[in-house]
Amino acid sequence: MQLSAPEFYTRFARAYDALARRGPFVATLRRALADALDPEPGATVVEFGCGTGANRPYIEELVGSDGRYVGVDFAPGVLRVARERDRERYRNRDEEDGNGGEYVRGDAARPPLRDDGVDACCGAFVVGMLPDPAAAVREWADLVGPGGRIALLDLARTTRPGWRALNPAFRLFVRAGSPPGTARSLERSPATVQDERVAAAHRALREACADTEYRTLLGGFARVSAGTVE
Ligand SMILES: C[S@@+](CC[C@H](N)C(=O)[O-])C[C@H]1O[C@@H](n2cnc3c(N)ncnc32)[C@H](O)[C@@H]1O
């Protein structure tokens, strides 16, 4: 069975949503991303490759009800689940309590928004899926402009000596989470390609930003970078 990435994420949107919200350590990782992004209250934040919107509550907590969250994804199925989750979340609250979040179908590599009101951009577990992640990060930097914030959260094989023994298991995890046929179409191990893309994206963030911060979590498997665009 050959599925494109948008078809894969559309087909497994509900299963992905369960993992994205209740999987081990996800709350810690999502909080680390939002804290690193550090948007001002009232800011407009765009998340590229937003999936089912699992980061939205963490970002919303920081931007408050005057801020705005916009999620961009190319898979219609995940956007459907994201909208459903928002309806459940805000069902018992006044309309104004939500921060005016919205979901837009589009390509993270070619932002479908040209709005100088975007204050911050982020991506979680997405740059490993982009053929040219560094170019995408540069696009995001252009979108927020000087003074805007960018943050990335990704998984890649660890380089920490005590944890490297788990890299083969991580490799299987990456393969299992990739659309069928990925290894064949890449002609390389999906984990190797993911490592390279993650490194390229985080490097591009450092090149585009001043005052960057970088931290690793979960034994070095999770990487968070953030900075202010120069
Ligand atoms: C591993 S999921 C991460 C979802 C979400 N960021 C999270 O933290 O749970 C990757 C998401 O990126 C989306 N994606 C991958 N490549 C994309 C692209 N070029 N443009 C837009 N979305 C993309 C997929 O459809 C999927 O929803």
PDB file of C-alpha atoms and ligand atoms in Angstrom:
ATOM      1  CA  MET A   1       0.000   0.000   0.000  1.00  0.00           C
ATOM      2  CA  GLN A   2       1.507   3.324  -1.070  1.00  0.00           C
ATOM      3  CA  LEU A   3       0.176   6.407   0.727  1.00  0.00           C
ATOM      4  CA  SER A   4       1.382   9.975   0.362  1.00  0.00           C
ATOM      5  CA  ALA A   5       2.171  11.771   3.640  1.00  0.00           C
ATOM      6  CA  PRO A   6      -1.118  13.764   3.612  1.00  0.00           C
ATOM      7  CA  GLU A   7      -3.061  10.528   2.919  1.00  0.00           C
ATOM      8  CA  PHE A   8      -1.168   8.712   5.690  1.00  0.00           C
ATOM      9  CA  TYR A   9      -1.862  11.419   8.277  1.00  0.00           C
ATOM     10  CA  THR A  10      -5.479  11.695   7.136  1.00  0.00           C
ATOM     11  CA  ARG A  11      -6.031   7.951   7.456  1.00  0.00           C
ATOM     12  CA  PHE A  12      -4.423   7.683  10.892  1.00  0.00           C
ATOM     13  CA  ALA A  13      -5.494  11.097  12.226  1.00  0.00           C
ATOM     14  CA  ARG A  14      -7.400   9.730  15.223  1.00  0.00           C
ATOM     15  CA  ALA A  15      -4.707   7.269  16.256  1.00  0.00           C
ATOM     16  CA  TYR A  16      -2.098  10.025  15.866  1.00  0.00           C
ATOM     17  CA  ASP A  17      -4.236  12.369  17.965  1.00  0.00           C
ATOM     18  CA  ALA A  18      -4.347   9.873  20.853  1.00  0.00           C
ATOM     19  CA  LEU A  19      -0.556   9.533  20.757  1.00  0.00           C
ATOM     20  CA  ALA A  20      -0.049  13.289  20.336  1.00  0.00           C
ATOM     21  CA  ARG A  21      -2.133  14.126  23.395  1.00  0.00           C
ATOM     22  CA  ARG A  22      -1.603  11.209  25.736  1.00  0.00           C
ATOM     23  CA  GLY A  23       1.659   9.582  24.662  1.00  0.00           C
ATOM     24  CA  PRO A  24       4.531   9.320  27.146  1.00  0.00           C
ATOM     25  CA  PHE A  25       6.376  12.595  27.816  1.00  0.00           C
ATOM     26  CA  VAL A  26       4.366  14.573  25.265  1.00  0.00           C
ATOM     27  CA  ALA A  27       3.185  17.140  27.823  1.00  0.00           C
ATOM     28  CA  THR A  28       6.791  17.809  28.907  1.00  0.00           C
ATOM     29  CA  LEU A  29       7.936  18.190  25.309  1.00  0.00           C
ATOM     30  CA  ARG A  30       5.051  20.442  24.274  1.00  0.00           C
ATOM     31  CA  ARG A  31       5.548  22.661  27.302  1.00  0.00           C
ATOM     32  CA  ALA A  32       9.271  22.881  26.502  1.00  0.00           C
ATOM     33  CA  LEU A  33       8.438  24.024  22.950  1.00  0.00           C
ATOM     34  CA  ALA A  34       5.939  26.685  24.098  1.00  0.00           C
ATOM     35  CA  ASP A  35       8.297  27.943  26.827  1.00  0.00           C
ATOM     36  CA  ALA A  36      11.195  28.162  24.354  1.00  0.00           C
ATOM     37  CA  LEU A  37       9.028  30.008  21.815  1.00  0.00           C
ATOM     38  CA  ASP A  38       8.054  32.376  24.624  1.00  0.00           C
ATOM     39  CA  PRO A  39       5.430  34.396  22.714  1.00  0.00           C
ATOM     40  CA  GLU A  40       4.211  37.670  24.211  1.00  0.00           C
ATOM     41  CA  PRO A  41       0.665  37.800  25.568  1.00  0.00           C
ATOM     42  CA  GLY A  42      -1.544  38.850  22.649  1.00  0.00           C
ATOM     43  CA  ALA A  43       0.861  37.439  20.026  1.00  0.00           C
ATOM     44  CA  THR A  44      -0.201  35.679  16.829  1.00  0.00           C
ATOM     45  CA  VAL A  45       1.552  32.301  16.612  1.00  0.00           C
ATOM     46  CA  VAL A  46       1.624  30.037  13.545  1.00  0.00           C
ATOM     47  CA  GLU A  47       2.412  26.348  13.972  1.00  0.00           C
ATOM     48  CA  PHE A  48       3.536  24.590  10.785  1.00  0.00           C
ATOM     49  CA  GLY A  49       2.666  20.892  10.488  1.00  0.00           C
ATOM     50  CA  CYS A  50       0.223  21.382  13.365  1.00  0.00           C
ATOM     51  CA  GLY A  51      -1.328  17.902  13.099  1.00  0.00           C
ATOM     52  CA  THR A  52      -4.352  17.620  15.362  1.00  0.00           C
ATOM     53  CA  GLY A  53      -3.468  20.809  17.260  1.00  0.00           C
ATOM     54  CA  ALA A  54      -1.948  19.168  20.345  1.00  0.00           C
ATOM     55  CA  ASN A  55       0.377  22.154  20.898  1.00  0.00           C
ATOM     56  CA  ARG A  56      -2.389  24.695  20.783  1.00  0.00           C
ATOM     57  CA  PRO A  57      -3.332  24.611  24.516  1.00  0.00           C
ATOM     58  CA  TYR A  58       0.294  25.137  25.555  1.00  0.00           C
ATOM     59  CA  ILE A  59       0.730  28.109  23.220  1.00  0.00           C
ATOM     60  CA  GLU A  60      -2.656  29.538  24.085  1.00  0.00           C
ATOM     61  CA  GLU A  61      -1.738  29.491  27.762  1.00  0.00           C
ATOM     62  CA  LEU A  62       1.074  31.962  26.958  1.00  0.00           C
ATOM     63  CA  VAL A  63      -0.597  34.214  24.364  1.00  0.00           C
ATOM     64  CA  GLY A  64      -3.841  34.440  26.357  1.00  0.00           C
ATOM     65  CA  SER A  65      -7.267  35.329  25.059  1.00  0.00           C
ATOM     66  CA  ASP A  66      -5.945  38.380  23.144  1.00  0.00           C
ATOM     67  CA  GLY A  67      -3.537  36.175  21.190  1.00  0.00           C
ATOM     68  CA  ARG A  68      -4.200  33.990  18.190  1.00  0.00           C
ATOM     69  CA  TYR A  69      -3.096  30.495  17.230  1.00  0.00           C
ATOM     70  CA  VAL A  70      -3.028  29.446  13.565  1.00  0.00           C
ATOM     71  CA  GLY A  71      -2.262  25.835  12.675  1.00  0.00           C
ATOM     72  CA  VAL A  72      -1.103  24.935   9.146  1.00  0.00           C
ATOM     73  CA  ASP A  73      -1.037  21.362   7.838  1.00  0.00           C
ATOM     74  CA  PHE A  74      -1.327  19.691   4.446  1.00  0.00           C
ATOM     75  CA  ALA A  75      -3.372  16.691   5.661  1.00  0.00           C
ATOM     76  CA  PRO A  76      -7.123  17.425   5.695  1.00  0.00           C
ATOM     77  CA  GLY A  77      -7.815  14.548   8.133  1.00  0.00           C
ATOM     78  CA  VAL A  78      -5.701  15.968  10.964  1.00  0.00           C
ATOM     79  CA  LEU A  79      -7.232  19.417  10.496  1.00  0.00           C
ATOM     80  CA  ARG A  80     -10.694  17.849  10.804  1.00  0.00           C
ATOM     81  CA  VAL A  81      -9.745  16.235  14.123  1.00  0.00           C
ATOM     82  CA  ALA A  82      -8.095  19.482  15.303  1.00  0.00           C
ATOM     83  CA  ARG A  83     -11.306  21.419  14.671  1.00  0.00           C
ATOM     84  CA  GLU A  84     -13.340  18.734  16.455  1.00  0.00           C
ATOM     85  CA  ARG A  85     -11.057  18.926  19.506  1.00  0.00           C
ATOM     86  CA  ASP A  86     -11.440  22.698  19.607  1.00  0.00           C
ATOM     87  CA  ARG A  87     -15.216  22.406  19.491  1.00  0.00           C
ATOM     88  CA  GLU A  88     -15.075  20.006  22.475  1.00  0.00           C
ATOM     89  CA  ARG A  89     -12.672  22.257  24.319  1.00  0.00           C
ATOM     90  CA  TYR A  90     -14.698  25.416  23.920  1.00  0.00           C
ATOM     91  CA  ARG A  91     -18.163  23.866  24.064  1.00  0.00           C
ATOM     92  CA  ASN A  92     -18.808  25.014  27.596  1.00  0.00           C
ATOM     93  CA  ARG A  93     -17.004  28.311  27.382  1.00  0.00           C
ATOM     94  CA  ASP A  94     -17.964  31.675  25.967  1.00  0.00           C
ATOM     95  CA  GLU A  95     -16.902  32.248  22.394  1.00  0.00           C
ATOM     96  CA  GLU A  96     -14.523  35.020  23.563  1.00  0.00           C
ATOM     97  CA  ASP A  97     -12.692  32.607  25.843  1.00  0.00           C
ATOM     98  CA  GLY A  98     -11.052  30.910  22.876  1.00  0.00           C
ATOM     99  CA  ASN A  99      -8.198  32.844  21.343  1.00  0.00           C
ATOM    100  CA  GLY A 100      -9.622  32.933  17.835  1.00  0.00           C
ATOM    101  CA  GLY A 101      -7.516  29.985  16.719  1.00  0.00           C
ATOM    102  CA  GLU A 102      -7.913  28.633  13.244  1.00  0.00           C
ATOM    103  CA  TYR A 103      -6.584  25.862  11.016  1.00  0.00           C
ATOM    104  CA  VAL A 104      -5.428  26.350   7.461  1.00  0.00           C
ATOM    105  CA  ARG A 105      -4.594  23.715   4.863  1.00  0.00           C
ATOM    106  CA  GLY A 106      -1.227  24.455   3.309  1.00  0.00           C
ATOM    107  CA  ASP A 107       2.400  23.530   2.837  1.00  0.00           C
ATOM    108  CA  ALA A 108       4.808  24.264   5.669  1.00  0.00           C
ATOM    109  CA  ALA A 109       7.551  24.815   3.099  1.00  0.00           C
ATOM    110  CA  ARG A 110       5.564  27.510   1.335  1.00  0.00           C
ATOM    111  CA  PRO A 111       3.645  29.333   4.057  1.00  0.00           C
ATOM    112  CA  PRO A 112       0.117  30.025   2.835  1.00  0.00           C
ATOM    113  CA  LEU A 113       0.058  33.198   4.943  1.00  0.00           C
ATOM    114  CA  ARG A 114       1.519  36.523   3.935  1.00  0.00           C
ATOM    115  CA  ASP A 115       0.599  38.566   6.881  1.00  0.00           C
ATOM    116  CA  ASP A 116       2.927  40.889   8.711  1.00  0.00           C
ATOM    117  CA  GLY A 117       0.864  40.330  11.859  1.00  0.00           C
ATOM    118  CA  VAL A 118       2.581  36.996  12.593  1.00  0.00           C
ATOM    119  CA  ASP A 119       4.759  37.334  15.699  1.00  0.00           C
ATOM    120  CA  ALA A 120       6.040  33.785  16.119  1.00  0.00           C
ATOM    121  CA  CYS A 121       6.274  30.481  14.224  1.00  0.00           C
ATOM    122  CA  CYS A 122       6.969  26.979  15.404  1.00  0.00           C
ATOM    123  CA  GLY A 123       7.107  23.407  14.202  1.00  0.00           C
ATOM    124  CA  ALA A 124       6.979  20.207  16.244  1.00  0.00           C
ATOM    125  CA  PHE A 125       8.082  16.878  14.753  1.00  0.00           C
ATOM    126  CA  VAL A 126       7.670  18.252  11.222  1.00  0.00           C
ATOM    127  CA  VAL A 127      11.020  19.403   9.795  1.00  0.00           C
ATOM    128  CA  GLY A 128      12.126  15.758   9.486  1.00  0.00           C
ATOM    129  CA  MET A 129       9.395  15.372   6.871  1.00  0.00           C
ATOM    130  CA  LEU A 130      10.426  18.345   4.725  1.00  0.00           C
ATOM    131  CA  PRO A 131      12.737  17.742   1.728  1.00  0.00           C
ATOM    132  CA  ASP A 132      14.501  21.084   2.325  1.00  0.00           C
ATOM    133  CA  PRO A 133      13.962  21.902   5.990  1.00  0.00           C
ATOM    134  CA  ALA A 134      16.528  24.724   6.097  1.00  0.00           C
ATOM    135  CA  ALA A 135      14.710  26.579   3.298  1.00  0.00           C
ATOM    136  CA  ALA A 136      11.414  26.158   5.177  1.00  0.00           C
ATOM    137  CA  VAL A 137      12.906  27.604   8.367  1.00  0.00           C
ATOM    138  CA  ARG A 138      14.204  30.585   6.363  1.00  0.00           C
ATOM    139  CA  GLU A 139      10.658  31.082   5.008  1.00  0.00           C
ATOM    140  CA  TRP A 140       9.315  31.068   8.555  1.00  0.00           C
ATOM    141  CA  ALA A 141      11.949  33.610   9.576  1.00  0.00           C
ATOM    142  CA  ASP A 142      10.857  35.844   6.676  1.00  0.00           C
ATOM    143  CA  LEU A 143       7.248  35.480   7.735  1.00  0.00           C
ATOM    144  CA  VAL A 144       7.835  36.680  11.319  1.00  0.00           C
ATOM    145  CA  GLY A 145      10.511  39.222  10.298  1.00  0.00           C
ATOM    146  CA  PRO A 146      13.146  40.822  12.552  1.00  0.00           C
ATOM    147  CA  GLY A 147      12.176  40.580  16.198  1.00  0.00           C
ATOM    148  CA  GLY A 148       9.838  37.617  15.583  1.00  0.00           C
ATOM    149  CA  ARG A 149      10.289  34.337  17.395  1.00  0.00           C
ATOM    150  CA  ILE A 150      10.839  30.840  15.984  1.00  0.00           C
ATOM    151  CA  ALA A 151      11.033  27.506  17.816  1.00  0.00           C
ATOM    152  CA  LEU A 152      11.475  23.880  16.791  1.00  0.00           C
ATOM    153  CA  LEU A 153      10.861  20.623  18.640  1.00  0.00           C
ATOM    154  CA  ASP A 154      12.155  17.420  17.068  1.00  0.00           C
ATOM    155  CA  LEU A 155      13.201  13.872  17.696  1.00  0.00           C
ATOM    156  CA  ALA A 156      16.443  12.442  16.307  1.00  0.00           C
ATOM    157  CA  ARG A 157      18.932   9.761  17.314  1.00  0.00           C
ATOM    158  CA  THR A 158      20.846  10.653  20.443  1.00  0.00           C
ATOM    159  CA  THR A 159      24.570  11.262  20.636  1.00  0.00           C
ATOM    160  CA  ARG A 160      24.680  10.858  24.435  1.00  0.00           C
ATOM    161  CA  PRO A 161      26.897   7.880  25.327  1.00  0.00           C
ATOM    162  CA  GLY A 162      24.644   6.440  28.033  1.00  0.00           C
ATOM    163  CA  TRP A 163      21.586   6.494  25.759  1.00  0.00           C
ATOM    164  CA  ARG A 164      23.002   5.502  22.374  1.00  0.00           C
ATOM    165  CA  ALA A 165      22.084   1.852  23.005  1.00  0.00           C
ATOM    166  CA  LEU A 166      18.455   2.893  22.422  1.00  0.00           C
ATOM    167  CA  ASN A 167      19.146   4.282  18.925  1.00  0.00           C
ATOM    168  CA  PRO A 168      18.190   1.018  17.128  1.00  0.00           C
ATOM    169  CA  ALA A 169      14.793   1.091  18.878  1.00  0.00           C
ATOM    170  CA  PHE A 170      14.405   4.736  17.868  1.00  0.00           C
ATOM    171  CA  ARG A 171      15.214   3.776  14.285  1.00  0.00           C
ATOM    172  CA  LEU A 172      12.342   1.253  14.318  1.00  0.00           C
ATOM    173  CA  PHE A 173      10.037   3.866  15.862  1.00  0.00           C
ATOM    174  CA  VAL A 174      10.818   6.297  12.999  1.00  0.00           C
ATOM    175  CA  ARG A 175      10.262   3.617  10.392  1.00  0.00           C
ATOM    176  CA  ALA A 176       6.943   2.555  11.967  1.00  0.00           C
ATOM    177  CA  GLY A 177       5.759   6.168  12.049  1.00  0.00           C
ATOM    178  CA  SER A 178       6.608   6.873   8.401  1.00  0.00           C
ATOM    179  CA  PRO A 179       4.168   6.436   5.526  1.00  0.00           C
ATOM    180  CA  PRO A 180       4.610   3.007   3.899  1.00  0.00           C
ATOM    181  CA  GLY A 181       7.190   3.105   1.128  1.00  0.00           C
ATOM    182  CA  THR A 182       9.189   5.960   2.723  1.00  0.00           C
ATOM    183  CA  ALA A 183      12.421   3.941   3.039  1.00  0.00           C
ATOM    184  CA  ARG A 184      12.111   2.831  -0.583  1.00  0.00           C
ATOM    185  CA  SER A 185      11.423   6.297  -1.925  1.00  0.00           C
ATOM    186  CA  LEU A 186      14.239   7.845   0.138  1.00  0.00           C
ATOM    187  CA  GLU A 187      16.537   4.932  -0.728  1.00  0.00           C
ATOM    188  CA  ARG A 188      17.986   5.359   2.778  1.00  0.00           C
ATOM    189  CA  SER A 189      16.986   4.699   6.349  1.00  0.00           C
ATOM    190  CA  PRO A 190      14.200   7.129   7.363  1.00  0.00           C
ATOM    191  CA  ALA A 191      15.985   7.670  10.709  1.00  0.00           C
ATOM    192  CA  THR A 192      19.202   8.775   8.961  1.00  0.00           C
ATOM    193  CA  VAL A 193      17.287  11.183   6.746  1.00  0.00           C
ATOM    194  CA  GLN A 194      15.371  12.481   9.768  1.00  0.00           C
ATOM    195  CA  ASP A 195      18.627  13.083  11.696  1.00  0.00           C
ATOM    196  CA  GLU A 196      20.051  15.078   8.777  1.00  0.00           C
ATOM    197  CA  ARG A 197      16.913  17.131   8.248  1.00  0.00           C
ATOM    198  CA  VAL A 198      16.524  17.911  11.934  1.00  0.00           C
ATOM    199  CA  ALA A 199      20.161  19.018  12.140  1.00  0.00           C
ATOM    200  CA  ALA A 200      19.771  21.194   9.016  1.00  0.00           C
ATOM    201  CA  ALA A 201      16.611  22.874  10.330  1.00  0.00           C
ATOM    202  CA  HIS A 202      18.059  23.647  13.761  1.00  0.00           C
ATOM    203  CA  ARG A 203      21.227  24.982  12.082  1.00  0.00           C
ATOM    204  CA  ALA A 204      19.102  27.239   9.856  1.00  0.00           C
ATOM    205  CA  LEU A 205      17.290  28.548  12.922  1.00  0.00           C
ATOM    206  CA  ARG A 206      20.632  29.405  14.564  1.00  0.00           C
ATOM    207  CA  GLU A 207      21.748  31.189  11.374  1.00  0.00           C
ATOM    208  CA  ALA A 208      18.534  33.241  11.122  1.00  0.00           C
ATOM    209  CA  CYS A 209      18.279  34.176  14.783  1.00  0.00           C
ATOM    210  CA  ALA A 210      20.114  36.012  17.509  1.00  0.00           C
ATOM    211  CA  ASP A 211      20.089  34.868  21.143  1.00  0.00           C
ATOM    212  CA  THR A 212      19.306  31.268  20.269  1.00  0.00           C
ATOM    213  CA  GLU A 213      18.769  28.626  22.883  1.00  0.00           C
ATOM    214  CA  TYR A 214      19.136  24.904  22.400  1.00  0.00           C
ATOM    215  CA  ARG A 215      18.319  22.119  24.796  1.00  0.00           C
ATOM    216  CA  THR A 216      17.898  18.393  24.633  1.00  0.00           C
ATOM    217  CA  LEU A 217      15.470  16.278  26.614  1.00  0.00           C
ATOM    218  CA  LEU A 218      14.697  12.552  26.957  1.00  0.00           C
ATOM    219  CA  GLY A 219      18.296  11.412  26.928  1.00  0.00           C
ATOM    220  CA  GLY A 220      19.146  13.589  23.926  1.00  0.00           C
ATOM    221  CA  PHE A 221      16.401  12.174  21.663  1.00  0.00           C
ATOM    222  CA  ALA A 222      14.351  15.386  21.807  1.00  0.00           C
ATOM    223  CA  ARG A 223      15.793  18.705  20.626  1.00  0.00           C
ATOM    224  CA  VAL A 224      14.357  22.156  21.169  1.00  0.00           C
ATOM    225  CA  SER A 225      15.796  25.263  19.514  1.00  0.00           C
ATOM    226  CA  ALA A 226      14.437  28.794  19.678  1.00  0.00           C
ATOM    227  CA  GLY A 227      15.517  32.312  18.898  1.00  0.00           C
ATOM    228  CA  THR A 228      14.614  35.823  17.826  1.00  0.00           C
ATOM    229  CA  VAL A 229      14.962  36.576  14.106  1.00  0.00           C
ATOM    230  CA  GLU A 230      17.678  39.150  13.382  1.00  0.00           C
TER     231      GLU A 230
HETATM  232  C1  LIG B   1       4.488  13.994  13.336  1.00  0.00           C
HETATM  233  S1  LIG B   1       3.152  15.020  12.926  1.00  0.00           S
HETATM  234  C2  LIG B   1       3.332  16.349  14.122  1.00  0.00           C
HETATM  235  C3  LIG B   1       2.036  17.066  14.390  1.00  0.00           C
HETATM  236  C4  LIG B   1       2.077  18.147  15.460  1.00  0.00           C
HETATM  237  N1  LIG B   1       3.047  19.167  15.161  1.00  0.00           N
HETATM  238  C5  LIG B   1       2.351  17.571  16.828  1.00  0.00           C
HETATM  239  O1  LIG B   1       3.229  18.095  17.517  1.00  0.00           O
HETATM  240  O2  LIG B   1       1.661  16.641  17.236  1.00  0.00           O
HETATM  241  C6  LIG B   1       3.708  15.810  11.451  1.00  0.00           C
HETATM  242  C7  LIG B   1       2.621  16.647  10.822  1.00  0.00           C
HETATM  243  O3  LIG B   1       3.222  17.465   9.835  1.00  0.00           O
HETATM  244  C8  LIG B   1       2.384  17.495   8.700  1.00  0.00           C
HETATM  245  N2  LIG B   1       3.232  17.827   7.547  1.00  0.00           N
HETATM  246  C9  LIG B   1       4.304  17.148   7.068  1.00  0.00           C
HETATM  247  N3  LIG B   1       4.847  17.778   6.022  1.00  0.00           N
HETATM  248  C10 LIG B   1       4.101  18.906   5.829  1.00  0.00           C
HETATM  249  C11 LIG B   1       4.155  19.971   4.903  1.00  0.00           C
HETATM  250  N4  LIG B   1       5.089  20.028   3.939  1.00  0.00           N
HETATM  251  N5  LIG B   1       3.232  20.954   5.005  1.00  0.00           N
HETATM  252  C12 LIG B   1       2.272  20.915   5.950  1.00  0.00           C
HETATM  253  N6  LIG B   1       2.162  19.924   6.864  1.00  0.00           N
HETATM  254  C13 LIG B   1       3.074  18.934   6.811  1.00  0.00           C
HETATM  255  C14 LIG B   1       1.748  16.116   8.640  1.00  0.00           C
HETATM  256  O4  LIG B   1       0.547  16.109   7.901  1.00  0.00           O
HETATM  257  C15 LIG B   1       1.522  15.839  10.133  1.00  0.00           C
HETATM  258  O5  LIG B   1       0.265  16.294  10.553  1.00  0.00           O
END
